[in-house]
Coordinates of C-alpha atoms and ligand atoms in Angstrom, one line a residue:
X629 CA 6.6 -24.1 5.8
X630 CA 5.1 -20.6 5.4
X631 CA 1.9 -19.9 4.0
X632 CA 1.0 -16.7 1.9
X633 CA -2.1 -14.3 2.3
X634 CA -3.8 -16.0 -0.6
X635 CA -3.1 -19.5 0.8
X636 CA -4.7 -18.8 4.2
X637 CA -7.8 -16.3 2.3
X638 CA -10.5 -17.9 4.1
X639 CA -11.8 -21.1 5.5
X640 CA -11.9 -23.1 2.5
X641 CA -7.6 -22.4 2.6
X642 CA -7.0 -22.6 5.8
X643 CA -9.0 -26.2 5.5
X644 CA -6.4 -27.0 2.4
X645 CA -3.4 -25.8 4.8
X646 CA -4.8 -27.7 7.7
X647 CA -4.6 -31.0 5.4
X648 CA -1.3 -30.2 4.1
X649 CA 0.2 -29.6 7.4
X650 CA -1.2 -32.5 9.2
X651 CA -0.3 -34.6 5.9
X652 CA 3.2 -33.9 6.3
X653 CA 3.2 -34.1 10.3
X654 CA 1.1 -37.1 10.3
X655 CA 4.3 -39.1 7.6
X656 CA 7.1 -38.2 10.4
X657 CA 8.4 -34.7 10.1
X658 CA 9.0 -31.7 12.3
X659 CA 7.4 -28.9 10.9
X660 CA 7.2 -25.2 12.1
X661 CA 4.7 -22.5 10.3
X662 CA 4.9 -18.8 9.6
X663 CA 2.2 -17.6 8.1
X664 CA 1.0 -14.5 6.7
X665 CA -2.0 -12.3 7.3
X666 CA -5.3 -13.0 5.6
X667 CA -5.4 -11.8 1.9
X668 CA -6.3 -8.0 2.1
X669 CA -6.1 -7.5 5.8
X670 CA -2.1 -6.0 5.5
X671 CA -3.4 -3.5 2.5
X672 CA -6.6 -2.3 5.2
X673 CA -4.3 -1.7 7.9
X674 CA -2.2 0.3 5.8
X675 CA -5.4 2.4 4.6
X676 CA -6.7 3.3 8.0
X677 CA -3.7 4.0 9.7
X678 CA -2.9 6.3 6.7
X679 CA -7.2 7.5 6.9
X680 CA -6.7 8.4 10.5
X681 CA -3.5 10.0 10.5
X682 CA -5.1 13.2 7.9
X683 CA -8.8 12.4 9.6
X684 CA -10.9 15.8 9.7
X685 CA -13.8 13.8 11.1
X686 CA -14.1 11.0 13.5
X687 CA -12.9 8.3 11.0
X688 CA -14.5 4.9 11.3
X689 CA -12.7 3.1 13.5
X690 CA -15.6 1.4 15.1
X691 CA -16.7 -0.3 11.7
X692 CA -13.2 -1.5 10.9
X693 CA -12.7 -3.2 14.0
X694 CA -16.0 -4.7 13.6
X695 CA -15.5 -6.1 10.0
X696 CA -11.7 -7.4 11.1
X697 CA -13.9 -9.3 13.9
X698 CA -16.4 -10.8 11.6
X699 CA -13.8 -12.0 8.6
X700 CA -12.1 -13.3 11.3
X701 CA -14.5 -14.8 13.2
X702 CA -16.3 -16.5 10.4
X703 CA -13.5 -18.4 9.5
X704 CA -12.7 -19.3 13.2
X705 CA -16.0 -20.5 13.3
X706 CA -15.8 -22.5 10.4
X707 CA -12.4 -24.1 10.7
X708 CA -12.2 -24.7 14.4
X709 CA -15.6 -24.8 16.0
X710 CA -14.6 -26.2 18.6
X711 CA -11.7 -23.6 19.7
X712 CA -14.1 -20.9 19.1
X713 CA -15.3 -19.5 21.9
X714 CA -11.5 -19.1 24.0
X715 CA -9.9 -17.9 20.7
X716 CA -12.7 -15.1 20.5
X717 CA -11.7 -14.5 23.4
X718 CA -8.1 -13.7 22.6
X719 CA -9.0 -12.5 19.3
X720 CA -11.1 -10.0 20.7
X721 CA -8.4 -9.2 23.3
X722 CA -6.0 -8.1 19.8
X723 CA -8.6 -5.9 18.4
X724 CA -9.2 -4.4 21.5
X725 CA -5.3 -3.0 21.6
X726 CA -5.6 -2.5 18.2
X727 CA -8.4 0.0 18.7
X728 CA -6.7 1.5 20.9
X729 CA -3.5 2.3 19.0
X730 CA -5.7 3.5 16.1
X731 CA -7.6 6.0 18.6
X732 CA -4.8 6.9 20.3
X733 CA -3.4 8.0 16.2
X734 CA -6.3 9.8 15.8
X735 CA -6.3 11.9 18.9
X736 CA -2.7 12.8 17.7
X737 CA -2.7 12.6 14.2
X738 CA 0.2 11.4 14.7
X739 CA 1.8 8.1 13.0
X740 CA 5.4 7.7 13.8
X741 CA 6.9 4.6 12.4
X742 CA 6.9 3.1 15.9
X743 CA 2.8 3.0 15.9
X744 CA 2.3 1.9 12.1
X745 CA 4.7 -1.1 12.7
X746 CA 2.5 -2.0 15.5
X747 CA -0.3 -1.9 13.6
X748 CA 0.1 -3.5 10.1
X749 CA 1.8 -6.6 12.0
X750 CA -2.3 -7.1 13.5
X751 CA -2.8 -9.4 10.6
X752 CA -0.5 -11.9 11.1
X753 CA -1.7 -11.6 14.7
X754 CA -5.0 -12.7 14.1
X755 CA -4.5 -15.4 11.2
X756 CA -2.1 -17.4 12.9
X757 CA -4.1 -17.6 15.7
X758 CA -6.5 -19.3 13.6
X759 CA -4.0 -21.6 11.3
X760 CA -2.6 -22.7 15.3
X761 CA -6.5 -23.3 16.4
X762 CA -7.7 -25.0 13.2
X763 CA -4.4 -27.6 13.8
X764 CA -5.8 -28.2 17.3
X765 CA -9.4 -28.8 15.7
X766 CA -7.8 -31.9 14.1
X767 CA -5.8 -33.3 17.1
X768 CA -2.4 -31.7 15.9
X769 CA -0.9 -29.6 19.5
X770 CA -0.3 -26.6 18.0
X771 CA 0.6 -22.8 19.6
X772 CA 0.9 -19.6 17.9
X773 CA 3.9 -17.3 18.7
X774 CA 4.8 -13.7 17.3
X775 CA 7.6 -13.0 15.5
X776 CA 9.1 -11.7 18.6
X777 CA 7.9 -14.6 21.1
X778 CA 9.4 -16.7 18.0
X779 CA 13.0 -15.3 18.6
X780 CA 13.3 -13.1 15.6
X781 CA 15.5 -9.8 16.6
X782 CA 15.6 -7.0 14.6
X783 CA 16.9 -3.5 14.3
X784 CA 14.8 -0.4 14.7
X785 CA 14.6 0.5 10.7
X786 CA 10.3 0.5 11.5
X787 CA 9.1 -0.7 8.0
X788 CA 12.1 -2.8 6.6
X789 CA 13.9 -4.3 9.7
X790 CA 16.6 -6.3 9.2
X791 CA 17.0 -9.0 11.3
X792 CA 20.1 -9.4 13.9
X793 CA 22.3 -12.4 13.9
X794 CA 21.2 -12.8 17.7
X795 CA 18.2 -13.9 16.7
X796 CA 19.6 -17.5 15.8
X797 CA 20.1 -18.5 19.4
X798 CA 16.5 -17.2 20.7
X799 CA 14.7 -18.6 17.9
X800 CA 16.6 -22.1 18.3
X801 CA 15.8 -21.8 22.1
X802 CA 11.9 -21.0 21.6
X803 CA 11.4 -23.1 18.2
X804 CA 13.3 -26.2 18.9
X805 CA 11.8 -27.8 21.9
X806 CA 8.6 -27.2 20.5
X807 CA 9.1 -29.0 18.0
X808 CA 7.7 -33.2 16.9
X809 CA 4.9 -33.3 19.1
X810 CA 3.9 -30.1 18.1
X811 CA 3.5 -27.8 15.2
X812 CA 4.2 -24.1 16.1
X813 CA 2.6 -21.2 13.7
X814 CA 4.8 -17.9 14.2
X815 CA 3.1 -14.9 13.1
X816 CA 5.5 -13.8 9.9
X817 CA 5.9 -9.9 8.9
X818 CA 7.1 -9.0 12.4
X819 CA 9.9 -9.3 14.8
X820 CA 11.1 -7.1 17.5
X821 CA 13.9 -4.6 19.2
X822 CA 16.2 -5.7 21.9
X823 CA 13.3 -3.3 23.5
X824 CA 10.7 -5.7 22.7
X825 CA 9.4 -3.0 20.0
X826 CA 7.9 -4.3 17.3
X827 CA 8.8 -4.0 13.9
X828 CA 8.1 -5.1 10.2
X829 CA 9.9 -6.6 7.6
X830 CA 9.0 -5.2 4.3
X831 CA 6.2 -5.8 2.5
X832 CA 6.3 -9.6 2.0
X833 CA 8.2 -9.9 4.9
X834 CA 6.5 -13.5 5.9
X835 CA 9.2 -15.1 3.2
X836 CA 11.9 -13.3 5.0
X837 CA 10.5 -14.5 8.3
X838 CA 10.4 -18.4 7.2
X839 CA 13.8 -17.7 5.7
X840 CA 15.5 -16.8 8.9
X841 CA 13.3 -18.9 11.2
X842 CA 14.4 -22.1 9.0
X843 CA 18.3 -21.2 8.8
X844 CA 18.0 -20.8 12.6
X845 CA 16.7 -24.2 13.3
X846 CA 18.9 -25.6 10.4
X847 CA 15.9 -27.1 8.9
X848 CA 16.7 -29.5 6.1
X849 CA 14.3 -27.6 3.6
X850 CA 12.4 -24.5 3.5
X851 CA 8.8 -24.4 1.8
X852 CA 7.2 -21.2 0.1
X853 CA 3.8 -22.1 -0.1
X854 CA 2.1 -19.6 -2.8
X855 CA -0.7 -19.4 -5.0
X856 CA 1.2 -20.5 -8.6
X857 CA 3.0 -23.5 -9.0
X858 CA 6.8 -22.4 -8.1
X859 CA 9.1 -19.7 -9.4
X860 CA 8.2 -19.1 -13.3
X861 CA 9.9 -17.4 -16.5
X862 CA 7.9 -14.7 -16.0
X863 CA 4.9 -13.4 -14.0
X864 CA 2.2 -15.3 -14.9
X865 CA -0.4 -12.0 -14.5
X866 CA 1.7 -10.6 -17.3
X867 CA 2.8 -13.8 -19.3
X868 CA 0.0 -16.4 -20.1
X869 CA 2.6 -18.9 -21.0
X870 CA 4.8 -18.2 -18.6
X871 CA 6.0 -21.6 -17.8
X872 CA 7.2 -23.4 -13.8
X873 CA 10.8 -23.7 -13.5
X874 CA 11.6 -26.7 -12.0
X875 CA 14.7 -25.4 -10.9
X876 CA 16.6 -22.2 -10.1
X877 CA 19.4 -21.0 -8.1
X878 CA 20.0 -19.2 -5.3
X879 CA 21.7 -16.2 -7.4
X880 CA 18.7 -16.2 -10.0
X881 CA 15.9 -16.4 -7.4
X882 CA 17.8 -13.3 -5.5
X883 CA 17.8 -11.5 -9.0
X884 CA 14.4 -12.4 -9.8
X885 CA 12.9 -11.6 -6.5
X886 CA 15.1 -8.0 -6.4
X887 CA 13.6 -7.5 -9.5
X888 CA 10.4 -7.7 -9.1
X889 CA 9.2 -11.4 -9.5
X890 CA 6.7 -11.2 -5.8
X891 CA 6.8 -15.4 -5.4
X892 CA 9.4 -14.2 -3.4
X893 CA 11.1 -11.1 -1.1
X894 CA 14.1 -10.7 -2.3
X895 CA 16.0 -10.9 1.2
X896 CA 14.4 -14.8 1.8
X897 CA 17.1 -16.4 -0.1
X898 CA 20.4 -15.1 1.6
X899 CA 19.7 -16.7 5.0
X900 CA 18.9 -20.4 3.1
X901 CA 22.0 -19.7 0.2
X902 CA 24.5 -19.2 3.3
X903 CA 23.7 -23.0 4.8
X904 CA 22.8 -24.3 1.8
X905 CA 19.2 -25.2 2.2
X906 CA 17.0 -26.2 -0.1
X907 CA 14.2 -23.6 -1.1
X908 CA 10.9 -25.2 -2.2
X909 CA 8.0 -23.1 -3.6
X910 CA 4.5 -24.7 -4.2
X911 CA 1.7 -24.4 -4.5
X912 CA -1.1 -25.0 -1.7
X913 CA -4.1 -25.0 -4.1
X914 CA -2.7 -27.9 -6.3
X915 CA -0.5 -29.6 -3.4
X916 CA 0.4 -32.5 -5.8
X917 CA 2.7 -30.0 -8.2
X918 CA 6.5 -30.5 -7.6
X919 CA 7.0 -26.7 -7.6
X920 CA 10.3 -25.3 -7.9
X921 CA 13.6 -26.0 -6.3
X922 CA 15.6 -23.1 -5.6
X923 CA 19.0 -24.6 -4.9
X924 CA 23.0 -24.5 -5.7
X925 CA 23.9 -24.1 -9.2
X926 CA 24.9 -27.7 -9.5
X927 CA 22.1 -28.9 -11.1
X928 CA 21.7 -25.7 -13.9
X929 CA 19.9 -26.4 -16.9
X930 CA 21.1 -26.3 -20.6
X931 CA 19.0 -23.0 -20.5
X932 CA 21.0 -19.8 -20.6
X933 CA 18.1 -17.2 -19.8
X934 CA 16.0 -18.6 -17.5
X935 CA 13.3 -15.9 -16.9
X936 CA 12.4 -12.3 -16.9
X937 CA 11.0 -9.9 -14.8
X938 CA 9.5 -6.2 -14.6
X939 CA 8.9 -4.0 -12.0
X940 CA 7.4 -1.1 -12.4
X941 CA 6.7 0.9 -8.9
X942 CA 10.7 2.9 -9.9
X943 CA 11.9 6.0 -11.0
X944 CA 14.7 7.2 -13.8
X945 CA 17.4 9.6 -12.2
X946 CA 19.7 11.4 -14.1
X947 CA 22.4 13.7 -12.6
X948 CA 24.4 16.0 -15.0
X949 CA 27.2 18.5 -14.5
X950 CA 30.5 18.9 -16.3
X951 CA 32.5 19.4 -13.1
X952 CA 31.7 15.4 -12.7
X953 CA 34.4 14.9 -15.2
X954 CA 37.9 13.5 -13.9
X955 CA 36.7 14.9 -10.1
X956 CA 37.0 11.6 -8.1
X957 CA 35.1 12.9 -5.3
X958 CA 32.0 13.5 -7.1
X959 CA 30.3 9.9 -6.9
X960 CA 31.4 9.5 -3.4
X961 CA 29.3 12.8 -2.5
X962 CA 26.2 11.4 -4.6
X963 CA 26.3 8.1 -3.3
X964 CA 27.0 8.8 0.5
X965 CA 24.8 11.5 0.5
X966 CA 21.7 8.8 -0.8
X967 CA 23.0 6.3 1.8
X968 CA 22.7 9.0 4.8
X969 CA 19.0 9.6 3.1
X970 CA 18.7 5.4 3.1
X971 CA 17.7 5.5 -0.6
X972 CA 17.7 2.1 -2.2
X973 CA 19.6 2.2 -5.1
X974 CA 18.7 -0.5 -7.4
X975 CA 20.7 0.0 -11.0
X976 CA 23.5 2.4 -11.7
X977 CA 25.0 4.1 -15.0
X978 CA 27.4 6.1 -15.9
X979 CA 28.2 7.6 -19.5
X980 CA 31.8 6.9 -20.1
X981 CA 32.3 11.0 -20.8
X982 CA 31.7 10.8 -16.8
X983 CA 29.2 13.6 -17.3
X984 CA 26.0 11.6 -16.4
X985 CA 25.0 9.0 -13.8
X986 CA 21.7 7.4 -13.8
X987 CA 19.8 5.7 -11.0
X988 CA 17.2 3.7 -11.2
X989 CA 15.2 4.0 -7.3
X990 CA 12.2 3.0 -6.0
X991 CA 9.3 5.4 -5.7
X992 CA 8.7 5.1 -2.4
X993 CA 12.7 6.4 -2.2
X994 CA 12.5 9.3 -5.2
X995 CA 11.6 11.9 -2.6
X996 CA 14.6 11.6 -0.2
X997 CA 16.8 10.6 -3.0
X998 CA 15.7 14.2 -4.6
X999 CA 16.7 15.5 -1.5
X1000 CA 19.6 14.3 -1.1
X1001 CA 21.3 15.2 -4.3
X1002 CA 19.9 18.8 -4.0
X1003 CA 21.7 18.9 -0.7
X1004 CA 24.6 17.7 -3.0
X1005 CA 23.8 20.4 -5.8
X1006 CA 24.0 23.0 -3.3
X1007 CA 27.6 22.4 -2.5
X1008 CA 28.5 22.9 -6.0
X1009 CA 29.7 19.3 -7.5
X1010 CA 27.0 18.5 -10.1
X1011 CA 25.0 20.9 -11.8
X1012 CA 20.9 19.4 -12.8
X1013 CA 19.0 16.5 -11.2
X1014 CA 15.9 15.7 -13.7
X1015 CA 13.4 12.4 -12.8
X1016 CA 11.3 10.5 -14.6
X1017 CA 8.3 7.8 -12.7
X1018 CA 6.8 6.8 -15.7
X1019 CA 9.7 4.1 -16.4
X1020 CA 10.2 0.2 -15.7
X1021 CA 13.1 -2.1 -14.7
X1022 CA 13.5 -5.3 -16.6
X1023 CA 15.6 -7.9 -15.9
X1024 CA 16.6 -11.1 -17.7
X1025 CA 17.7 -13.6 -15.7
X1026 CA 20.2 -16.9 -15.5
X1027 CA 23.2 -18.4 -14.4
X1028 CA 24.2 -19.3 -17.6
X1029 CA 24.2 -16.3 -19.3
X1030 CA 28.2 -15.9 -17.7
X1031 CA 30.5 -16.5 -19.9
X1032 CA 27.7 -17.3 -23.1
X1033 CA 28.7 -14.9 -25.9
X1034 CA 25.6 -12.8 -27.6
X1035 CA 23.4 -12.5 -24.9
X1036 CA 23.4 -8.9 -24.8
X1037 CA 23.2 -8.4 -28.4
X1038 CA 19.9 -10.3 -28.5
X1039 CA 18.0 -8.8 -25.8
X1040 CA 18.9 -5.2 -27.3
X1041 CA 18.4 -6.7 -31.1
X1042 CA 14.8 -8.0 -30.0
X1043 CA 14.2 -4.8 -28.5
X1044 CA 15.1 -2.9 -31.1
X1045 CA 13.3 -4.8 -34.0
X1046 CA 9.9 -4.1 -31.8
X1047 CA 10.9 -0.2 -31.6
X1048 CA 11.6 -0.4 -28.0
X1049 CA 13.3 2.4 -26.7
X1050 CA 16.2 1.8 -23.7
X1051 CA 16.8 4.6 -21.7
X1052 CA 19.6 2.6 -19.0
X1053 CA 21.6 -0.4 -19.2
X1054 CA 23.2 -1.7 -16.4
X1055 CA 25.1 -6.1 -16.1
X1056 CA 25.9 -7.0 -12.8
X1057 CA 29.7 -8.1 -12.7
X1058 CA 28.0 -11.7 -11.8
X1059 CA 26.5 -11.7 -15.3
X1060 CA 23.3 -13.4 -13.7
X1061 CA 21.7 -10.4 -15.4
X1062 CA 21.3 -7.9 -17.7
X1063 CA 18.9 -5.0 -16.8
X1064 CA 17.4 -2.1 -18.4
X1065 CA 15.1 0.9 -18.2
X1066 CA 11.9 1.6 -20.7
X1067 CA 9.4 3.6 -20.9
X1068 CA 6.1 2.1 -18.6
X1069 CA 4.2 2.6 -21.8
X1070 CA 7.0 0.2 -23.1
X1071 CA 6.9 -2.7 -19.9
X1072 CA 5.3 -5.4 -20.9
X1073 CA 5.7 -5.8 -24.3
X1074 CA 9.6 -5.6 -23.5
X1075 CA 9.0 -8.7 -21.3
X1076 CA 6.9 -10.5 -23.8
X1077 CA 9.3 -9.9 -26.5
X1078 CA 12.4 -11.5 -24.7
X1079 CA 10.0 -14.4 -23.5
X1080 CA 9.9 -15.7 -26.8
X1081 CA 12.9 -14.6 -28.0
X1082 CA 14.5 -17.2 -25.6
X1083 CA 11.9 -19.5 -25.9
X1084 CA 10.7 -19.4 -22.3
X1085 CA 7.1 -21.1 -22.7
X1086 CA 8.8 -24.1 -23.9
X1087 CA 9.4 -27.5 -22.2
X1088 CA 13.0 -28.3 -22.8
X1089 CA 14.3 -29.2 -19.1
Ligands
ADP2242 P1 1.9 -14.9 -1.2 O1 0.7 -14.2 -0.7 O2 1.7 -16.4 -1.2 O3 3.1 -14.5 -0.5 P2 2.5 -13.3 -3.5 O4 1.3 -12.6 -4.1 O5 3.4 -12.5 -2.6 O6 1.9 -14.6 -2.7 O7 3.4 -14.0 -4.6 C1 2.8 -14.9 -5.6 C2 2.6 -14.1 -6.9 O8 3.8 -13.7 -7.4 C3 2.0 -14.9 -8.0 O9 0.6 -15.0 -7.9 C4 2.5 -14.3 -9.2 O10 1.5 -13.5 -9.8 C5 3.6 -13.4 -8.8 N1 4.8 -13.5 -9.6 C6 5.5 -12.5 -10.1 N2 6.6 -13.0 -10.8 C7 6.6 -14.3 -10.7 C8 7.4 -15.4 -11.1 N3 8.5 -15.2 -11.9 N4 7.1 -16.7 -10.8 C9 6.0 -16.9 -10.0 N5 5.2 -16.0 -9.6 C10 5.4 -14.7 -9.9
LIG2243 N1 1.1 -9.6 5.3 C1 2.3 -8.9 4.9 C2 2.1 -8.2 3.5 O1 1.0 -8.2 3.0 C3 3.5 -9.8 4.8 C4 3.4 -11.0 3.8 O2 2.3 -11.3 3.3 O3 4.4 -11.7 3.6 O4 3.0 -7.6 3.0
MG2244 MG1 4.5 -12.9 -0.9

């Protein structure tokens, strides 16, 4: 079972986890927790390792460290009083090193990705240290573990590791005997090197944690515990009607998450989809909802699209040059010159006169992928490289739509009769989608329109 930011907030949530968990210990099962770090607390680490990094003046540590210790210690107090004073201890211990590192960044100005991992995984350090104490406070053994004590090995990529298939045997080793009597809380977000070097997942990372942790132990379900009542047909934030889906497949939850749906990181689902287990997202501030199952297609629905998505943090790029046409080398030197950058490419186009290719990035990757393809300029095979950020990705997802005729015309008919302007199509060959490109002004309404059109808020399952 992992627990989001939101669901472990501040005492009153980590008093509704506490119940769940020893609810579900309590009727017979072996459970094992990853949490993630307390609402907020990943966003401030970002901040003042970024602050200290370009610091001209002495930048606050002092007061950071001291407000991480009160949050913190509040809700210790409050949700295992009786833990408090040894866990201070340890807590204390963690900010301590932490103050370090962030001095040590400031003497340097220096952040290499090495030091910022080590410092945005201080979240999960300190919540699951309270989640393990407040199980304790109610007579449930409990021990917190980091994602390296927990087993989870990872390769050096500091920021998006990827977790190595090695990690199965160390997590089984470390998890499994621990569990039945006990319930162990690894700290999600982070693993480690071979080197014992530690390293973060990704933003979100704590889905991507449970997911490999619970393939590793071959546990018979995996539990998303969020803040909304499962996976929906659309954000709810954006959609008002946006309506639970009871169930979804492991090929439409991967599209929905790549595409921007945040109930879930987009690599969480792999690890479960290869041993076919059972994905469960719910919900922990209304415990009694169903949720979603995210599952084999077996089970599909009548329902041909089954939600859509946005996301909006991407940029439009467009390469041009005539020599592009009939040279078959020309893609290879784009695309193998944005994989030696590491650019994330996340749609692709090309105009059938061969002229054009469009790729839709994220932002955090338009800078090296600018660089990249001016390196690829330079040597002569395409000729312009023009960008756009103010664009949005939207996807319509569902299983169904393979092999259903007239899909695609009425996504782009719908569009059209609201004025919407498409600037990139792209289908993967799996026909679990269809995504496009707008304009940001554009987004939401495109999302909105297609809701209806399909008739997403309504209850036909
Ligand atoms: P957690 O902290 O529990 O990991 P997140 O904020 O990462 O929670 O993810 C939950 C949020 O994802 C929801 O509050 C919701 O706004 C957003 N979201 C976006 N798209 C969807 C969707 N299709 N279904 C459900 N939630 C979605
Ligand atoms: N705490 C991390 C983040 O905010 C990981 C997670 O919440 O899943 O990205
Ligand atoms: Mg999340």
């Amino acid at each position: 079972m992992k627990f989001g930011g939101t669901s472990v907030g501040d005492q009153d949530c980590i008093g509704r986890v506490v119940k769940i968990l020893n609810h579900y210990h309590t009727v017979g099962n072996e459970l094992c927790v990853v949490v993630s770090a307390m609402a907020g607390v990943t966003d401030q680490l970002h901040a003042i390792a970024a602050e200290i990094e370009g610091a001209s003046d002495e930048p606050p540590i002092d007061t950071f460290i001291t407000s991480m210790r009160t949050r913190h210690g509040k809700v210790l107090q409050a949700v295992a009083p009786g833990e408090y004073d040894a866990v201070m201890e340890i807590i204390d211990e963690r900010l301590c090193n932490l103050e370090n590192i962030l001095t040590a960044v400031y003497n340097l100005r220096e952040l290499t990705p090495r030091s910022r991992d080590y410092i945005i995984s201080f979240g999960e350090r300190l919540s699951a240290l309270i989640v393990s104490a407040a199980l304790r406070e109610v007579g449930v053994s409990s021990m917190a573990l980091n994602g390296c004590e927990a087993g989870i090995r990872t390769t050096d990529r500091h920021g998006c590791a990827e977790v190595l298939p090695e990690s199965r045997t160390h997590i089984q080793s470390r998890i499994i005997p621990l569990l039945g009597e006990s319930v162990p809380v690894v700290m999600g977000y982070m693993g480690c090197t071979g080197n014992g070097i530690v390293t973060t997942l990704g933003r979100s990372g704590s889905d991507y944690s449970a997911a490999i942790v619970g393939t590793a132990i071959d546990a018979d379900e995996i539990w998303i515990w969020t803040d909304v009542d499962g996976v929906m047909t659309a954000d709810p934030r954006l959609i008002e009607d946006a309506r639970v889906l009871s169930a979804v497949s492991y090929h439409e939850a991967m599209e929905l998450s790549f595409f921007g749906a945040k109930v879930l990181h987009p690599r969480s689902i792999e690890p479960a989809m290869q041993k076919g287990i059972l994905v469960r997202v719910k919900n922990t501030f209304n415990p009694e909802a169903a949720g979603s199952c995210v599952m084999d297609t077996s089970t599909r629905d009548h329902r041909v699209v089954k939600a859509i998505t946005y996301i909006d943090k991407v940029s439009l790029i467009n390469i041009t040059g005539s020599q592009m046409i009939g040279r078959p080398g020309v893609a290879r030197a784009i695309f193998s010159a944005l994989g030696e950058y590491e650019v994330n490419i996340m749609m692709i186009s090309q105009g059938s006169s061969e002229a054009n290719i469009s790729l839709i990035v994220d932002d955090e990757h338009l800078a090296s992928a600018l660089a990249a393809l001016n390196e690829v300029m330079q040597r002569g095979s395409i000729q312009e490289v023009g960008h756009d950020r103010n664009v949005v990705a939207v996807a319509v997802v569902g299983v169904g739509m393979a092999g259903t005729p007239g899909i695609s015309g009425r996504i782009f008919t719908a569009l059209g009769r609201e004025g919407i302007n498409l600037m990139m199509i792209s289908q993967g060959s799996s026909e679990v989608n269809v995504s496009f490109v707008v304009k940001q002004a554009d987004g939401q309404r495109a999302v909105r329109v297609l809701h209806d059109e399909f008739g997403l808020a309504e209850e036909t399952e």
